[in-house]
PDB file of C-alpha atoms in Angstrom:
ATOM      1  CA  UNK A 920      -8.580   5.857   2.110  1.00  0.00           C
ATOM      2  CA  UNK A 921      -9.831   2.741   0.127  1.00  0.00           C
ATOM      3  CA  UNK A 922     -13.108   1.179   0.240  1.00  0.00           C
ATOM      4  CA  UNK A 923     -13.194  -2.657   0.524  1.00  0.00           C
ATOM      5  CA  UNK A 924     -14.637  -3.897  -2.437  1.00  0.00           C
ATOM      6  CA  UNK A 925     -17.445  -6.267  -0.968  1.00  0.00           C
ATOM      7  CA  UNK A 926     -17.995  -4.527   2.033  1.00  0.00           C
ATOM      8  CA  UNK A 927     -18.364  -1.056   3.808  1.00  0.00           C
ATOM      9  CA  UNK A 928     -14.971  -1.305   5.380  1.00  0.00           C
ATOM     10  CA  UNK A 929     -12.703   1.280   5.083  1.00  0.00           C
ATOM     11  CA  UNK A 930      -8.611   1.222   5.253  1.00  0.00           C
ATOM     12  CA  UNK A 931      -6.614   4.086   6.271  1.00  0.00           C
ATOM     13  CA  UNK A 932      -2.652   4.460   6.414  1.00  0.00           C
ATOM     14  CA  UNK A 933      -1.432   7.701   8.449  1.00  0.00           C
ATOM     15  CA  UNK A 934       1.748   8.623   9.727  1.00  0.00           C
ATOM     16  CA  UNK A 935       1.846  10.748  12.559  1.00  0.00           C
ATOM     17  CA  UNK A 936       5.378  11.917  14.292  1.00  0.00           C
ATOM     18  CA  UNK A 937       7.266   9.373  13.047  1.00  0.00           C
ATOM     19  CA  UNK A 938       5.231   6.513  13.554  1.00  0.00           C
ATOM     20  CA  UNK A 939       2.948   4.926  10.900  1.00  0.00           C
ATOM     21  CA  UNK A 940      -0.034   3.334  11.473  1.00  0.00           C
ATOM     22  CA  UNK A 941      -2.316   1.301   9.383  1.00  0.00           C
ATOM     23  CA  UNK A 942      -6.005   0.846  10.503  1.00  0.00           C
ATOM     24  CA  UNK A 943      -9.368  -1.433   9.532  1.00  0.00           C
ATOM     25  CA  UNK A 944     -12.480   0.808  10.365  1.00  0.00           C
ATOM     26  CA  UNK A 945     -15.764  -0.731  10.251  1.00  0.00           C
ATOM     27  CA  UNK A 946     -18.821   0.537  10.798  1.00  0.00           C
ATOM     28  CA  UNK A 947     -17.098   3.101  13.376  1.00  0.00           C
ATOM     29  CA  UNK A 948     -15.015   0.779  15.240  1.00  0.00           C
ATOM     30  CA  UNK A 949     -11.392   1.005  14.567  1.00  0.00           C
ATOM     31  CA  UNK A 950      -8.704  -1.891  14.987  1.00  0.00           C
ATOM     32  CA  UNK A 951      -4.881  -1.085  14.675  1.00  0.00           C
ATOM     33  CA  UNK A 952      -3.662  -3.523  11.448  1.00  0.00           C
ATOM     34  CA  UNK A 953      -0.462  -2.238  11.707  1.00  0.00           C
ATOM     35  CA  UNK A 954       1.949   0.439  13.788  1.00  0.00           C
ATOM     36  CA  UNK A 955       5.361   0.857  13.063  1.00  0.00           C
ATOM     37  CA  UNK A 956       8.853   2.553  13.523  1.00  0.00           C
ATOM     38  CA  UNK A 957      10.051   3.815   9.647  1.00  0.00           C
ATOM     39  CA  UNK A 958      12.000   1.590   8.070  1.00  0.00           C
ATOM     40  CA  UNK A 959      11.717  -1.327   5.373  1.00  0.00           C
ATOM     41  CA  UNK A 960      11.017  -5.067   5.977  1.00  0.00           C
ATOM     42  CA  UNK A 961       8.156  -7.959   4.277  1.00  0.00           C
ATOM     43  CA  UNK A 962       6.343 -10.250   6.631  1.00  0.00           C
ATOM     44  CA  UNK A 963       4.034 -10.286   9.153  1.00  0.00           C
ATOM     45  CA  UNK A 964       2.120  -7.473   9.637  1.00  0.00           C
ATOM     46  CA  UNK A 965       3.305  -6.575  12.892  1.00  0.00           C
ATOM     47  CA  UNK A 966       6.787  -7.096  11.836  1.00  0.00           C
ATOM     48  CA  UNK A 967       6.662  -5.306   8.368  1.00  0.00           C
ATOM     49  CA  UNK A 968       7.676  -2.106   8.278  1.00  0.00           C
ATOM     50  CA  UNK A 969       7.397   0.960   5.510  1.00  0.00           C
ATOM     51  CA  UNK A 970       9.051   4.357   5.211  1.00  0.00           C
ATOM     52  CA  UNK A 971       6.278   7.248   4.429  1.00  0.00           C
ATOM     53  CA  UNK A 972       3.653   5.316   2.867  1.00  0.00           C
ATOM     54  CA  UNK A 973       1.377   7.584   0.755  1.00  0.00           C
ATOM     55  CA  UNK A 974      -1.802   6.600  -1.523  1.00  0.00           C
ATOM     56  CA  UNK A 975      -3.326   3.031  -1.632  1.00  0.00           C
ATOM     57  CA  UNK A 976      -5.249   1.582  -3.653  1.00  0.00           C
ATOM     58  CA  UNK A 977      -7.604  -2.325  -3.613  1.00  0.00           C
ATOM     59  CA  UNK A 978      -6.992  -4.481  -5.893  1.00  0.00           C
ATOM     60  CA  UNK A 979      -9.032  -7.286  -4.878  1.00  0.00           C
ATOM     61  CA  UNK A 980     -11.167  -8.355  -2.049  1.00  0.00           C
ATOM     62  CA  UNK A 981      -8.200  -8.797  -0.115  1.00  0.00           C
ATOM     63  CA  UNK A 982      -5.175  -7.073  -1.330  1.00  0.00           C
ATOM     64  CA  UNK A 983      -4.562  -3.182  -1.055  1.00  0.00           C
ATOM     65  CA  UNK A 984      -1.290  -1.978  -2.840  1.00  0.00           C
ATOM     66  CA  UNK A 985       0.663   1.081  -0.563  1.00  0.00           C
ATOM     67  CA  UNK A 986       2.782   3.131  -1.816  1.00  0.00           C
ATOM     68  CA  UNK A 987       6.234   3.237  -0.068  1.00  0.00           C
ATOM     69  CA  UNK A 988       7.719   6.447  -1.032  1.00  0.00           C
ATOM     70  CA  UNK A 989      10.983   6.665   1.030  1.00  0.00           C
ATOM     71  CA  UNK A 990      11.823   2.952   0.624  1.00  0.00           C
ATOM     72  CA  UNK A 991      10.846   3.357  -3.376  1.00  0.00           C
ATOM     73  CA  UNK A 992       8.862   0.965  -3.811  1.00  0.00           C
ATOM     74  CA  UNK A 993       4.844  -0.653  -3.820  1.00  0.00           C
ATOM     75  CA  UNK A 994       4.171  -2.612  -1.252  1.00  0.00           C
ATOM     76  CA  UNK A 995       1.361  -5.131  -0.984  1.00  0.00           C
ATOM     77  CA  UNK A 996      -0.766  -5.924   1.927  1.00  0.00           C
ATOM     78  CA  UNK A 997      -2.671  -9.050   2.208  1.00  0.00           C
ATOM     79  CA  UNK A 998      -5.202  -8.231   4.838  1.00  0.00           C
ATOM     80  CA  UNK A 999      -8.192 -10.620   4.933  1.00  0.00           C
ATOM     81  CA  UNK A1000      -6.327 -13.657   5.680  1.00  0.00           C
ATOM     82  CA  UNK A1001      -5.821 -15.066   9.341  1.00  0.00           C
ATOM     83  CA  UNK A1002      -1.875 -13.967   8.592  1.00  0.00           C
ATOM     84  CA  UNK A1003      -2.269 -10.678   7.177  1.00  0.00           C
ATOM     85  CA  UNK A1004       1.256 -10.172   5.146  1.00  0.00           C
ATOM     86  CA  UNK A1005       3.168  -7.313   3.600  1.00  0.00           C
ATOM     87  CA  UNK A1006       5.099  -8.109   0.701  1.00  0.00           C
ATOM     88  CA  UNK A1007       6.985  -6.031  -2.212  1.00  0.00           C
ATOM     89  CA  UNK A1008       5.190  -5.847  -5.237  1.00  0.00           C
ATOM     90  CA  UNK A1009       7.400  -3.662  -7.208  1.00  0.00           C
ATOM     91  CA  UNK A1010      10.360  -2.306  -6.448  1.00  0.00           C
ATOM     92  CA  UNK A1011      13.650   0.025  -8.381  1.00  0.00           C
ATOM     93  CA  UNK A1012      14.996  -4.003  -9.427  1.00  0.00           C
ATOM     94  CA  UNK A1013      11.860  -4.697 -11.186  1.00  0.00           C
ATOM     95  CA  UNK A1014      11.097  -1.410 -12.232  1.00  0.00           C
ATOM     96  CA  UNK A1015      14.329   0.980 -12.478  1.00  0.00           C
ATOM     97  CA  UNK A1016      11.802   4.288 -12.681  1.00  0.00           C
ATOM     98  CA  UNK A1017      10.439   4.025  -9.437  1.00  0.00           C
ATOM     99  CA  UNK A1018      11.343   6.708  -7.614  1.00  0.00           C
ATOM    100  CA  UNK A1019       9.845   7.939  -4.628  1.00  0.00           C
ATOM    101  CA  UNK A1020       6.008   6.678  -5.492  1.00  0.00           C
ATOM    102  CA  UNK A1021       3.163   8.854  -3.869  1.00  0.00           C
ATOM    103  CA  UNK A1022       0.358   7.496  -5.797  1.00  0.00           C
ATOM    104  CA  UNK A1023      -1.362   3.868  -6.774  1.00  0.00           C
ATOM    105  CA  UNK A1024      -4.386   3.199  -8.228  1.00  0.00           C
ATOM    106  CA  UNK A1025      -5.453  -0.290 -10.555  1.00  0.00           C
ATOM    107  CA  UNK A1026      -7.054   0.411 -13.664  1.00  0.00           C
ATOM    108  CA  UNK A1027     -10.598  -0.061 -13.488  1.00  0.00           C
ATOM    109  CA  UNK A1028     -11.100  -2.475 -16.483  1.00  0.00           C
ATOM    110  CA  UNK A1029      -7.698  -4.601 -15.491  1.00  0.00           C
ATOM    111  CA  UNK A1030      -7.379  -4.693 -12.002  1.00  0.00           C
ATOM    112  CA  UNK A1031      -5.279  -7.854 -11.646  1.00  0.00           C
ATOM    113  CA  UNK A1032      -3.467  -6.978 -14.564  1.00  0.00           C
ATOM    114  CA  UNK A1033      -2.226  -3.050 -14.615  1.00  0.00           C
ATOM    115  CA  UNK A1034      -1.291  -0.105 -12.067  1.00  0.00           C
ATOM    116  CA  UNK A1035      -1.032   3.312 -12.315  1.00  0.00           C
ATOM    117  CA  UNK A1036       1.919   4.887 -10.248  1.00  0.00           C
ATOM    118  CA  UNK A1037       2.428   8.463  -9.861  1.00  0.00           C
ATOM    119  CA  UNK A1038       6.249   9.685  -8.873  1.00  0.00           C
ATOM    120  CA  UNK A1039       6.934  12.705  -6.712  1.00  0.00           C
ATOM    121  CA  UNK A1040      10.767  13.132  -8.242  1.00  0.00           C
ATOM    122  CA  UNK A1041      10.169  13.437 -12.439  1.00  0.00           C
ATOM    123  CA  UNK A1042       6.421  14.054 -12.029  1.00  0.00           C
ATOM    124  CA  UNK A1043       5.769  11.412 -13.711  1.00  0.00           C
ATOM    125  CA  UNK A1044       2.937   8.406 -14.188  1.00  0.00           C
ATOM    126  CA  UNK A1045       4.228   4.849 -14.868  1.00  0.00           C
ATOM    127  CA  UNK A1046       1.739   2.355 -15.874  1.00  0.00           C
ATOM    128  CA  UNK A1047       2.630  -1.077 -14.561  1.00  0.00           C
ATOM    129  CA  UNK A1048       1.911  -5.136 -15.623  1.00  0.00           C
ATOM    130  CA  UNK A1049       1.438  -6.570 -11.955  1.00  0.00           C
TER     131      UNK A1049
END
């Protein structure tokens, strides 16, 4: 779950037999962001796709990072413009050590500047220059 910054709204990613699903709740309505067969492609939210996404974390008014543990790599979701837009943040090119990331999280005093990641395989915690 991540709280939006400057608002009460609240983002959840679940994956539920196979299929994963990204949602907006706000004030107890739900809207579907994002619902996908597993696999890995950028773009367009409805056309992005991720393979078992794990923890999230915002890092901005507008920009959650998800952690894409199959495809190895952090994924960034741009969701408060009119195009909301997955991209790849950080991936095992830019960052040989990422392997399998369950965890994200911006530190608190740098947002725009450093992540935490947290690796299932090494049990290990990278911090990251974004």
């Amino acid at each position: 779950m991540v709280k939006h910054p400057a608002k009460d709204d609240t983002v959840l990613a679940t994956v539920d037999h196979g299929i994963i699903e990204i949602n907006l709740i706000d004030l107890g309505h739900t809207a579907e962001l994002c619902s996908t067969a597993h696999g890995y492609t950028d773009g367009a939210l409805g056309q992005s796709r991720f393979n078992n996404p794990r923890g999230m974390a915002s890092i901005s008014d507008s920009t959650i990072l998800i952690a894409d543990k199959d495809n190895h790599r952090i994924r960034k979701l741009d969701w408060l413009v009119n195009e909301r837009t997955v991209s790849t943040l950080l991936d095992q090119v830019l960052c040989s050590q990422l392997n399998s990331p369950t965890l994200v999280t911006a530190d608190p005093r740098n947002k725009d500047k450093y992540v935490y990641v947290a690796l299932l395989n090494g049990f290990t915690l990278l911090k990251v220059i974004i």
